mmCIF file of C-alpha atoms in Angstrom:
data_model
loop_
_atom_site.group_PDB
_atom_site.id
_atom_site.type_symbol
_atom_site.label_atom_id
_atom_site.label_comp_id
_atom_site.label_asym_id
_atom_site.label_seq_id
_atom_site.Cartn_x
_atom_site.Cartn_y
_atom_site.Cartn_z
ATOM 1 C CA MET A 182 -43.726 -3.502 19.263
ATOM 2 C CA LYS A 183 -43.198 -2.513 15.787
ATOM 3 C CA VAL A 184 -39.256 -3.877 15.086
ATOM 4 C CA GLY A 185 -38.298 -3.485 10.896
ATOM 5 C CA PHE A 186 -35.797 -5.748 9.121
ATOM 6 C CA LEU A 187 -34.389 -3.699 6.443
ATOM 7 C CA PHE A 188 -32.987 -5.778 3.908
ATOM 8 C CA ASN A 189 -31.993 -2.463 0.202
ATOM 9 C CA HIS A 190 -29.077 -3.830 -1.772
ATOM 10 C CA ASP A 191 -27.845 -4.520 -4.125
ATOM 11 C CA ALA A 192 -27.042 -8.708 -3.301
ATOM 12 C CA LEU A 193 -27.923 -10.404 -1.131
ATOM 13 C CA HIS A 194 -24.819 -11.405 0.664
ATOM 14 C CA GLN A 195 -26.087 -9.546 4.076
ATOM 15 C CA ILE A 196 -29.653 -11.522 4.606
ATOM 16 C CA ARG A 197 -28.238 -14.445 6.295
ATOM 17 C CA HIS A 198 -26.818 -12.251 8.978
ATOM 18 C CA THR A 199 -30.550 -11.185 10.433
ATOM 19 C CA ALA A 200 -33.245 -12.949 8.585
ATOM 20 C CA PRO A 201 -32.583 -15.294 11.497
ATOM 21 C CA VAL A 202 -33.082 -13.267 14.042
ATOM 22 C CA ILE A 203 -36.963 -12.990 12.324
ATOM 23 C CA GLY A 204 -37.676 -16.460 13.010
ATOM 24 C CA GLU A 205 -36.508 -15.670 16.752
ATOM 25 C CA ILE A 206 -38.391 -11.755 17.214
ATOM 26 C CA VAL A 207 -41.799 -13.595 15.927
ATOM 27 C CA ARG A 208 -41.503 -16.153 19.062
ATOM 28 C CA TYR A 209 -42.257 -12.276 21.593
ATOM 29 C CA PRO A 210 -45.984 -11.785 21.963
ATOM 30 C CA GLN A 211 -44.952 -8.101 21.621
ATOM 31 C CA VAL A 212 -44.231 -8.320 18.873
ATOM 32 C CA GLU A 213 -45.334 -7.435 14.938
ATOM 33 C CA ALA A 214 -42.016 -7.992 12.835
ATOM 34 C CA VAL A 215 -42.056 -6.168 9.717
ATOM 35 C CA VAL A 216 -39.025 -7.419 6.360
ATOM 36 C CA LEU A 217 -38.814 -3.873 4.215
ATOM 37 C CA THR A 218 -37.180 -4.520 0.821
ATOM 38 C CA SER A 219 -36.100 -3.119 -1.895
ATOM 39 C CA SER A 220 -36.564 -6.484 -4.453
ATOM 40 C CA ALA A 221 -38.413 -8.879 -5.085
ATOM 41 C CA GLU A 222 -35.334 -11.641 -5.397
ATOM 42 C CA GLN A 223 -34.715 -10.110 -1.876
ATOM 43 C CA GLU A 224 -38.218 -10.516 -0.279
ATOM 44 C CA ARG A 225 -37.843 -14.611 -1.898
ATOM 45 C CA GLU A 226 -34.176 -15.203 0.415
ATOM 46 C CA VAL A 227 -35.651 -14.463 2.947
ATOM 47 C CA ARG A 228 -39.246 -16.139 2.566
ATOM 48 C CA ALA A 229 -37.489 -19.820 2.208
ATOM 49 C CA LEU A 230 -34.466 -18.456 5.187
ATOM 50 C CA LEU A 231 -37.985 -18.269 7.125
ATOM 51 C CA GLY A 232 -39.566 -21.202 6.592
ATOM 52 C CA ALA A 233 -42.874 -22.114 8.504
ATOM 53 C CA ALA A 234 -42.302 -18.539 10.032
ATOM 54 C CA ALA A 235 -42.714 -16.475 7.381
ATOM 55 C CA ALA A 236 -46.511 -16.773 7.540
ATOM 56 C CA LYS A 237 -45.912 -14.425 10.439
ATOM 57 C CA VAL A 238 -44.570 -12.230 9.312
ATOM 58 C CA ARG A 239 -45.735 -8.841 8.025
ATOM 59 C CA PHE A 240 -43.802 -8.021 4.518
ATOM 60 C CA VAL A 241 -43.444 -4.379 2.787
ATOM 61 C CA SER A 242 -41.985 -4.266 -0.605
ATOM 62 C CA LEU A 243 -39.957 -0.924 -1.317
ATOM 63 C CA LYS A 244 -40.345 1.193 -4.206
ATOM 64 C CA ILE A 245 -38.700 4.217 -6.021
ATOM 65 C CA GLY A 246 -39.709 6.399 -7.988
ATOM 66 C CA LYS A 247 -39.090 6.999 -12.119
ATOM 67 C CA VAL A 248 -36.668 9.398 -12.058
ATOM 68 C CA ALA A 249 -35.480 7.655 -9.110
ATOM 69 C CA ALA A 250 -34.800 3.886 -10.997
ATOM 70 C CA ALA A 251 -33.750 6.078 -14.954
ATOM 71 C CA LEU A 252 -30.681 7.432 -12.735
ATOM 72 C CA ASP A 253 -30.791 4.169 -11.165
ATOM 73 C CA ARG A 254 -30.061 2.459 -14.056
ATOM 74 C CA ALA A 255 -27.602 5.303 -14.860
ATOM 75 C CA LEU A 256 -24.881 4.960 -11.739
ATOM 76 C CA ARG A 257 -25.566 1.556 -10.638
ATOM 77 C CA PHE A 258 -22.205 0.925 -11.067
ATOM 78 C CA VAL A 259 -20.088 3.137 -9.837
ATOM 79 C CA ALA A 260 -23.044 4.677 -7.211
ATOM 80 C CA PRO A 261 -25.295 3.417 -4.616
ATOM 81 C CA PHE A 262 -28.066 5.259 -5.503
ATOM 82 C CA ARG A 263 -30.928 2.613 -5.592
ATOM 83 C CA ARG A 264 -30.232 1.812 -1.903
ATOM 84 C CA ILE A 265 -31.082 6.212 -0.705
ATOM 85 C CA ALA A 266 -33.165 6.262 -2.933
ATOM 86 C CA THR A 267 -34.768 3.310 -1.508
ATOM 87 C CA LEU A 268 -34.380 5.156 2.259
ATOM 88 C CA ARG A 269 -36.074 8.701 1.044
ATOM 89 C CA GLU A 270 -38.522 7.819 -0.803
ATOM 90 C CA ASN A 271 -40.396 5.138 1.972
ATOM 91 C CA LEU A 272 -40.791 7.034 4.925
ATOM 92 C CA PRO A 273 -44.186 6.562 5.791
ATOM 93 C CA ALA A 274 -42.844 2.699 5.802
ATOM 94 C CA PHE A 275 -40.271 3.217 7.989
ATOM 95 C CA ALA A 276 -41.491 6.075 10.090
ATOM 96 C CA ALA A 277 -44.356 3.638 11.515
ATOM 97 C CA LEU A 278 -41.963 0.951 12.800
ATOM 98 C CA ASP A 279 -40.103 1.540 16.980
ATOM 99 C CA VAL A 280 -37.088 0.064 15.781
ATOM 100 C CA LEU A 281 -35.427 -0.828 12.610
ATOM 101 C CA VAL A 282 -32.630 -4.169 12.143
ATOM 102 C CA VAL A 283 -30.162 -2.860 9.371
ATOM 103 C CA PRO A 284 -26.706 -5.242 8.518
ATOM 104 C CA GLU A 285 -25.298 -2.349 7.427
ATOM 105 C CA THR A 286 -24.838 1.638 7.826
ATOM 106 C CA THR A 287 -26.290 4.098 5.034
ATOM 107 C CA SER A 288 -29.636 3.250 6.802
ATOM 108 C CA LEU A 289 -28.820 6.000 9.247
ATOM 109 C CA LEU A 290 -29.644 8.418 7.041
ATOM 110 C CA LEU A 291 -33.144 8.187 7.673
ATOM 111 C CA ARG A 292 -32.217 10.094 10.747
ATOM 112 C CA ASP A 293 -29.052 11.858 9.963
ATOM 113 C CA ARG A 294 -30.519 13.081 7.017
ATOM 114 C CA PHE A 295 -34.249 12.239 6.399
ATOM 115 C CA GLY A 296 -35.668 13.369 9.985
ATOM 116 C CA LEU A 297 -36.867 9.995 11.568
ATOM 117 C CA ASP A 298 -35.213 10.885 14.683
ATOM 118 C CA GLN A 299 -37.778 8.304 16.532
ATOM 119 C CA LEU A 300 -37.133 5.349 15.386
ATOM 120 C CA LYS A 301 -34.387 3.042 17.542
ATOM 121 C CA TYR A 302 -31.838 1.611 15.320
ATOM 122 C CA VAL A 303 -30.258 -2.065 15.869
ATOM 123 C CA TRP A 304 -26.876 -2.806 13.953
ATOM 124 C CA ILE A 305 -25.318 -6.607 12.791
ATOM 125 C CA PRO A 306 -22.569 -6.078 11.211
ATOM 126 C CA HIS A 307 -22.178 -8.543 8.305
ATOM 127 C CA GLY A 308 -19.138 -10.477 8.415
ATOM 128 C CA ALA A 309 -16.147 -10.519 11.529
ATOM 129 C CA GLY A 310 -13.598 -8.337 9.666
ATOM 130 C CA ASP A 311 -10.734 -6.732 9.866
ATOM 131 C CA ARG A 312 -10.753 -3.768 6.684
ATOM 132 C CA SER A 313 -10.703 -0.524 8.112
ATOM 133 C CA VAL A 314 -14.251 -0.064 7.068
ATOM 134 C CA GLY A 315 -16.222 -1.983 9.566
ATOM 135 C CA PHE A 316 -14.482 0.478 12.000
ATOM 136 C CA ARG A 317 -15.853 4.411 11.376
ATOM 137 C CA ALA A 318 -17.190 6.608 12.494
ATOM 138 C CA VAL A 319 -20.502 6.407 11.642
ATOM 139 C CA MET A 320 -21.257 3.383 13.996
ATOM 140 C CA ARG A 321 -21.637 5.880 17.098
ATOM 141 C CA GLY A 322 -24.638 6.402 14.989
ATOM 142 C CA PHE A 323 -26.401 2.882 16.332
ATOM 143 C CA ASP A 324 -28.777 2.796 19.944
ATOM 144 C CA LEU A 325 -27.863 -1.219 20.263
ATOM 145 C CA VAL A 326 -24.684 -2.849 18.535
ATOM 146 C CA LEU A 327 -24.619 -6.765 18.123
ATOM 147 C CA LEU A 328 -21.650 -8.685 17.904
ATOM 148 C CA SER A 329 -20.346 -12.131 17.310
ATOM 149 C CA GLY A 330 -17.383 -11.878 20.248
ATOM 150 C CA ALA A 331 -14.856 -9.705 22.245
ATOM 151 C CA LYS A 332 -12.428 -9.440 19.419
ATOM 152 C CA VAL A 333 -15.032 -6.967 17.177
ATOM 153 C CA ARG A 334 -16.258 -5.608 20.678
ATOM 154 C CA ASP A 335 -12.830 -4.889 22.345
ATOM 155 C CA ARG A 336 -11.645 -2.759 18.984
ATOM 156 C CA MET A 337 -14.986 -1.106 18.502
ATOM 157 C CA LEU A 338 -14.501 0.121 22.345
ATOM 158 C CA ALA A 339 -11.387 0.932 21.630
ATOM 159 C CA ALA A 340 -12.099 2.958 19.498
ATOM 160 C CA GLY A 341 -14.687 4.396 21.127
ATOM 161 C CA LEU A 342 -17.771 3.512 18.529
ATOM 162 C CA ILE A 343 -19.823 1.362 20.802
ATOM 163 C CA THR A 344 -20.237 2.246 24.383
ATOM 164 C CA PRO A 345 -20.049 -0.598 27.766
ATOM 165 C CA ASP A 346 -24.157 0.180 27.363
ATOM 166 C CA ASN A 347 -25.362 0.203 24.141
ATOM 167 C CA HIS A 348 -24.424 -3.352 22.631
ATOM 168 C CA VAL A 349 -24.031 -7.222 23.710
ATOM 169 C CA ILE A 350 -22.304 -9.854 22.567
ATOM 170 C CA VAL A 351 -24.780 -12.052 20.320
ATOM 171 C CA GLY A 352 -22.469 -14.861 18.135
ATOM 172 C CA TYR A 353 -22.888 -14.885 14.762
ATOM 173 C CA PRO A 354 -26.332 -15.714 13.427
ATOM 174 C CA LYS A 355 -25.786 -16.538 9.565
ATOM 175 C CA PHE A 356 -23.969 -19.792 11.303
ATOM 176 C CA ASP A 357 -27.993 -20.712 12.145
ATOM 177 C CA THR A 358 -28.707 -20.296 8.062
ATOM 178 C CA ILE A 359 -25.965 -23.276 7.417
ATOM 179 C CA ASP A 360 -25.987 -27.330 6.988
ATOM 180 C CA ASN A 361 -23.784 -28.903 9.276
ATOM 181 C CA GLY A 362 -24.346 -31.940 7.633
ATOM 182 C CA PRO A 363 -20.759 -32.664 4.915
ATOM 183 C CA PRO A 364 -19.448 -30.508 3.324
ATOM 184 C CA ALA A 365 -20.690 -30.294 -0.887
ATOM 185 C CA ARG A 366 -17.823 -32.094 -3.217
ATOM 186 C CA LEU A 367 -16.888 -29.228 -5.353
ATOM 187 C CA PHE A 368 -15.627 -31.458 -7.816
ATOM 188 C CA ALA A 369 -15.259 -35.231 -9.202
ATOM 189 C CA ASN A 370 -12.263 -35.880 -8.268
ATOM 190 C CA ASP A 371 -9.299 -36.065 -5.580
ATOM 191 C CA ARG A 372 -7.837 -33.158 -6.265
ATOM 192 C CA PRO A 373 -6.884 -30.422 -3.573
ATOM 193 C CA THR A 374 -9.282 -27.730 -4.490
ATOM 194 C CA VAL A 375 -8.633 -23.893 -4.303
ATOM 195 C CA LEU A 376 -11.045 -21.523 -3.694
ATOM 196 C CA TYR A 377 -9.973 -17.837 -4.331
ATOM 197 C CA ASN A 378 -11.915 -15.404 -2.726
ATOM 198 C CA PRO A 379 -11.001 -12.297 -3.565
ATOM 199 C CA HIS A 380 -12.931 -9.306 -2.517
ATOM 200 C CA PHE A 381 -14.082 -5.855 -4.535
ATOM 201 C CA ASP A 382 -11.922 -3.117 -2.236
ATOM 202 C CA PRO A 383 -9.789 -1.432 -5.442
ATOM 203 C CA LEU A 384 -7.337 -0.546 -3.399
ATOM 204 C CA LEU A 385 -6.723 -4.201 -1.471
ATOM 205 C CA SER A 386 -7.827 -7.056 -3.545
ATOM 206 C CA SER A 387 -6.039 -9.107 -5.783
ATOM 207 C CA TRP A 388 -8.602 -9.486 -8.208
ATOM 208 C CA TYR A 389 -7.473 -6.093 -10.592
ATOM 209 C CA SER A 390 -3.851 -6.434 -10.558
ATOM 210 C CA MET A 391 -3.652 -10.681 -10.445
ATOM 211 C CA GLY A 392 -6.381 -11.789 -10.209
ATOM 212 C CA GLU A 393 -6.555 -12.817 -14.166
ATOM 213 C CA ASP A 394 -2.885 -14.618 -13.349
ATOM 214 C CA VAL A 395 -4.091 -16.022 -10.340
ATOM 215 C CA VAL A 396 -6.890 -18.663 -13.143
ATOM 216 C CA ALA A 397 -4.011 -18.939 -15.903
ATOM 217 C CA TRP A 398 -1.984 -20.362 -13.169
ATOM 218 C CA PHE A 399 -4.542 -22.835 -12.479
ATOM 219 C CA ALA A 400 -5.854 -23.175 -15.696
ATOM 220 C CA ALA A 401 -2.561 -24.278 -17.003
ATOM 221 C CA GLN A 402 -2.046 -27.519 -14.803
ATOM 222 C CA SER A 403 -4.136 -30.627 -13.171
ATOM 223 C CA ASP A 404 -2.512 -31.084 -9.049
ATOM 224 C CA TYR A 405 -5.324 -28.530 -7.802
ATOM 225 C CA ASN A 406 -8.888 -27.210 -8.862
ATOM 226 C CA LEU A 407 -9.994 -23.502 -8.830
ATOM 227 C CA VAL A 408 -13.753 -22.023 -7.244
ATOM 228 C CA VAL A 409 -13.499 -18.492 -8.385
ATOM 229 C CA ALA A 410 -16.352 -16.992 -6.039
ATOM 230 C CA PRO A 411 -14.847 -13.835 -5.627
ATOM 231 C CA HIS A 412 -16.932 -10.847 -3.301
ATOM 232 C CA VAL A 413 -20.202 -10.470 -4.396
ATOM 233 C CA MET A 414 -20.482 -7.015 -4.794
ATOM 234 C CA LEU A 415 -17.607 -7.674 -6.953
ATOM 235 C CA ALA A 416 -19.560 -9.193 -10.427
ATOM 236 C CA GLN A 417 -22.831 -6.326 -9.265
ATOM 237 C CA ARG A 418 -20.405 -2.855 -10.696
ATOM 238 C CA ARG A 419 -17.900 -2.531 -13.696
ATOM 239 C CA VAL A 420 -15.970 0.440 -12.022
ATOM 240 C CA HIS A 421 -15.343 -0.056 -8.204
ATOM 241 C CA ALA A 422 -13.441 3.555 -6.094
ATOM 242 C CA SER A 423 -13.146 3.518 -2.744
ATOM 243 C CA VAL A 424 -13.944 6.210 -0.765
ATOM 244 C CA GLU A 425 -11.706 5.600 1.623
ATOM 245 C CA HIS A 426 -8.783 4.624 -0.313
ATOM 246 C CA ARG A 427 -9.221 7.264 -3.240
ATOM 247 C CA VAL A 428 -8.842 4.047 -5.789
ATOM 248 C CA VAL A 429 -11.028 3.498 -8.701
ATOM 249 C CA HIS A 430 -10.320 0.427 -10.813
ATOM 250 C CA TRP A 431 -11.724 -1.589 -14.146
ATOM 251 C CA ARG A 432 -13.512 -5.253 -12.798
ATOM 252 C CA ARG A 433 -12.279 -7.916 -15.707
ATOM 253 C CA ASP A 434 -14.542 -10.752 -16.336
ATOM 254 C CA VAL A 435 -13.413 -14.290 -16.375
ATOM 255 C CA ALA A 436 -12.281 -15.149 -19.937
ATOM 256 C CA GLU A 437 -14.407 -17.003 -21.523
ATOM 257 C CA ARG A 438 -11.712 -20.084 -22.282
ATOM 258 C CA TYR A 439 -11.602 -20.870 -18.456
ATOM 259 C CA ARG A 440 -14.914 -20.995 -18.116
ATOM 260 C CA SER A 441 -15.190 -24.030 -19.196
ATOM 261 C CA LEU A 442 -12.725 -26.028 -18.185
ATOM 262 C CA PRO A 443 -12.960 -28.972 -15.881
ATOM 263 C CA ASN A 444 -10.961 -28.452 -12.507
ATOM 264 C CA ILE A 445 -11.830 -24.314 -13.128
ATOM 265 C CA HIS A 446 -15.630 -23.086 -11.324
ATOM 266 C CA VAL A 447 -16.592 -19.821 -11.997
ATOM 267 C CA ASP A 448 -19.094 -18.418 -9.400
ATOM 268 C CA MET A 449 -19.407 -14.751 -8.852
ATOM 269 C CA GLY A 450 -22.586 -14.489 -7.375
ATOM 270 C CA SER A 451 -25.123 -17.383 -7.450
ATOM 271 C CA GLU A 452 -26.418 -18.383 -3.589
ATOM 272 C CA ALA A 453 -23.505 -20.732 -3.273
ATOM 273 C CA SER A 454 -21.354 -17.306 -3.048
ATOM 274 C CA VAL A 455 -23.393 -17.287 0.154
ATOM 275 C CA ASP A 456 -24.598 -19.897 2.357
ATOM 276 C CA MET A 457 -20.699 -20.901 3.138
ATOM 277 C CA THR A 458 -20.966 -23.812 0.127
ATOM 278 C CA TYR A 459 -17.552 -23.086 -0.616
ATOM 279 C CA THR A 460 -16.173 -21.877 2.112
ATOM 280 C CA ARG A 461 -16.331 -24.948 3.644
ATOM 281 C CA GLY A 462 -16.103 -27.083 0.772
ATOM 282 C CA ALA A 463 -12.573 -26.269 -0.423
ATOM 283 C CA ASP A 464 -9.645 -27.514 1.031
ATOM 284 C CA ILE A 465 -7.031 -24.338 0.184
ATOM 285 C CA TYR A 466 -8.515 -20.972 0.880
ATOM 286 C CA LEU A 467 -6.550 -17.890 -1.333
ATOM 287 C CA GLY A 468 -7.397 -14.731 -1.130
ATOM 288 C CA ASP A 469 -6.829 -11.113 0.955
ATOM 289 C CA ALA A 470 -9.666 -8.745 2.685
ATOM 290 C CA SER A 471 -12.613 -10.114 2.623
ATOM 291 C CA SER A 472 -13.753 -11.251 5.913
ATOM 292 C CA GLN A 473 -15.186 -14.476 4.324
ATOM 293 C CA ILE A 474 -11.639 -16.238 6.149
ATOM 294 C CA TYR A 475 -12.704 -15.917 9.093
ATOM 295 C CA GLU A 476 -16.203 -18.684 7.522
ATOM 296 C CA TRP A 477 -13.797 -20.177 6.784
ATOM 297 C CA ILE A 478 -11.341 -21.224 9.489
ATOM 298 C CA VAL A 479 -14.748 -22.998 10.882
ATOM 299 C CA ARG A 480 -13.210 -26.096 9.833
ATOM 300 C CA PRO A 481 -8.589 -24.922 10.225
ATOM 301 C CA ARG A 482 -7.643 -25.224 7.288
ATOM 302 C CA PRO A 483 -4.699 -23.466 5.044
ATOM 303 C CA ALA A 484 -5.005 -19.932 4.127
ATOM 304 C CA ILE A 485 -2.827 -18.204 1.568
ATOM 305 C CA PHE A 486 -2.890 -14.461 1.178
ATOM 306 C CA LEU A 487 -2.549 -12.322 -1.605
ATOM 307 C CA ASP A 488 -0.837 -9.144 -1.046
ATOM 308 C CA ALA A 489 -0.885 -6.495 -4.238
ATOM 309 C CA SER A 490 -1.303 -3.147 -2.292
ATOM 310 C CA LYS A 491 1.963 -4.038 -1.198
ATOM 311 C CA ALA A 492 0.159 -3.404 2.226
ATOM 312 C CA GLU A 493 2.493 -2.754 5.484
ATOM 313 C CA TRP A 494 0.625 -4.992 7.340
ATOM 314 C CA GLN A 495 2.109 -7.224 9.918
ATOM 315 C CA ASP A 496 1.399 -4.453 12.854
ATOM 316 C CA SER A 497 -2.291 -3.456 11.701
ATOM 317 C CA PRO A 498 -5.487 -4.541 12.897
ATOM 318 C CA ASP A 499 -7.103 -4.296 9.885
ATOM 319 C CA PHE A 500 -4.575 -6.681 8.029
ATOM 320 C CA ALA A 501 -5.176 -9.164 11.296
ATOM 321 C CA HIS A 502 -6.751 -11.772 9.581
ATOM 322 C CA TRP A 503 -3.333 -12.387 6.820
ATOM 323 C CA ARG A 504 -1.779 -13.497 10.207
ATOM 324 C CA LEU A 505 -3.391 -16.841 9.279
ATOM 325 C CA GLY A 506 -2.254 -18.007 6.488
ATOM 326 C CA GLU A 507 1.129 -17.226 4.113
ATOM 327 C CA VAL A 508 1.225 -13.769 2.425
ATOM 328 C CA ILE A 509 2.601 -13.316 -0.400
ATOM 329 C CA GLY A 510 3.136 -10.525 -2.887
ATOM 330 C CA ASP A 511 3.502 -12.386 -6.246
ATOM 331 C CA ILE A 512 2.342 -15.111 -9.143
ATOM 332 C CA ARG A 513 5.370 -16.426 -8.876
ATOM 333 C CA GLU A 514 5.384 -17.250 -4.805
ATOM 334 C CA LEU A 515 2.283 -19.069 -5.686
ATOM 335 C CA PRO A 516 3.359 -22.603 -6.289
ATOM 336 C CA GLY A 517 5.772 -22.456 -3.294
ATOM 337 C CA ALA A 518 2.845 -21.493 -1.539
ATOM 338 C CA LEU A 519 0.176 -24.422 -1.674
ATOM 339 C CA ASP A 520 2.739 -26.701 -1.928
ATOM 340 C CA ARG A 521 3.214 -25.642 1.678
ATOM 341 C CA ALA A 522 -0.344 -25.757 2.504
ATOM 342 C CA VAL A 523 -0.429 -29.134 0.885
ATOM 343 C CA ARG A 524 2.118 -30.641 2.618
ATOM 344 C CA GLU A 525 2.393 -28.833 6.165
ATOM 345 C CA PRO A 526 -1.868 -28.486 6.243
ATOM 346 C CA ASP A 527 -1.907 -28.034 10.607
ATOM 347 C CA ARG A 528 1.042 -25.181 10.121
ATOM 348 C CA PHE A 529 -1.497 -22.214 11.038
ATOM 349 C CA ARG A 530 -4.415 -24.260 13.003
ATOM 350 C CA ALA A 531 -3.746 -23.214 16.538
ATOM 351 C CA ALA A 532 -3.601 -19.434 14.978
ATOM 352 C CA GLN A 533 -7.203 -19.512 13.868
ATOM 353 C CA GLU A 534 -7.848 -21.720 16.369
ATOM 354 C CA ALA A 535 -7.751 -18.983 18.097
ATOM 355 C CA ALA A 536 -9.041 -16.365 16.213
ATOM 356 C CA PHE A 537 -12.534 -17.933 15.795
ATOM 357 C CA ALA A 538 -12.773 -18.543 18.863
ATOM 358 C CA ALA A 539 -12.405 -14.269 19.595
ATOM 359 C CA THR A 540 -14.846 -13.743 16.850
ATOM 360 C CA PHE A 541 -17.184 -15.847 16.955
ATOM 361 C CA SER A 542 -19.857 -16.059 20.667
ATOM 362 C CA LEU A 543 -20.582 -19.965 20.696
ATOM 363 C CA THR A 544 -23.071 -20.949 23.139
ATOM 364 C CA ASP A 545 -25.564 -23.209 23.852
ATOM 365 C CA GLN A 546 -28.141 -21.120 22.635
ATOM 366 C CA PRO A 547 -28.045 -20.246 18.463
ATOM 367 C CA ALA A 548 -27.601 -16.606 17.768
ATOM 368 C CA SER A 549 -29.845 -15.116 16.793
ATOM 369 C CA ALA A 550 -32.184 -16.053 18.985
ATOM 370 C CA ARG A 551 -29.589 -14.580 21.932
ATOM 371 C CA ALA A 552 -30.635 -11.186 19.057
ATOM 372 C CA ALA A 553 -33.774 -11.583 19.305
ATOM 373 C CA ALA A 554 -33.386 -11.668 22.772
ATOM 374 C CA ALA A 555 -31.258 -7.742 23.255
ATOM 375 C CA ILE A 556 -32.822 -7.001 20.828
ATOM 376 C CA VAL A 557 -36.365 -6.784 22.939
ATOM 377 C CA THR A 558 -35.282 -6.803 26.140
ATOM 378 C CA ARG A 559 -33.123 -4.061 25.476
ATOM 379 C CA PHE A 560 -37.025 -1.841 23.665
ATOM 380 C CA GLY A 561 -39.724 -3.636 24.518
ATOM 381 C CA GLY A 562 -38.758 -5.749 27.558
ATOM 382 C CA ALA A 563 -38.738 -9.382 27.941
#
């Protein structure tokens, strides 16, 4: 059985959600693991995560033609043209597989638009958040869905996005890649460190309307450190458009005058942005809609959410994570919210612990091993 793992994205943030499964599935003698990548950076990242197990994997580099590459250069900051071109121009590589494992939904175009209907499609979501975009009708197209825990499963079942027979709860494979040692020290002082983690969604993100004010506030004080580490996709495009919300915004950069300050660290997409360096090392979370809040509550700590869209969030499942901290709608409320976070660090501990238990299934077996077993059991015999 040939099982392919596709990595076909502008950034590297999806890789840790499925790559650990490769290292486990190669243990099955009836499986040939194939890794398909659309950039050299992706292949290097997968090889680094697999270590010695990479020798048991066949790597396939997916290329696109000159015309598609030229169009990509013109459109990459507006639309994911390259991702679709990569699928369309490499159909023989996908047709040679029995199963394709992906961390996103665009790959279903292989079947729905390009005719590869004999291939079995497995989806491992890259995150366990609450945004509505994570619960769309397109998800009904997968043959097998591997989920992190009961929270996501229950919502998907209620919406008819999965069936009782086409999903398995396996846990969160990304956690298998994280060093359980002490977190890295982010600054050479003992001040509380705030992680500002805005999303890229043009409606929900605080970056476009509040981000500059957030950084300026921290620059003008000396009580806190600040790590500015947005969702890595924020820096991948200059223009961000949401088809779902019909909103378009232009991304501003962090002003150079802030980047050299000793209490501010700006990271617009390094490895540390995706390997939980900041979510493990900071003391207070400041964000909006990113699913990284669920990686944050591995160790319960204060969280503050910026309501940039004036959302009606209180009873919405799309904003369930906003119950895990204080919600503010104006930068003028930030000093008070930070003060309360320092004075009452356990204020939302019970809510965070309950949310973590519902979001992530933890057993004695690693999530990646559970995922590999689910794939082999479903399509190749255990």
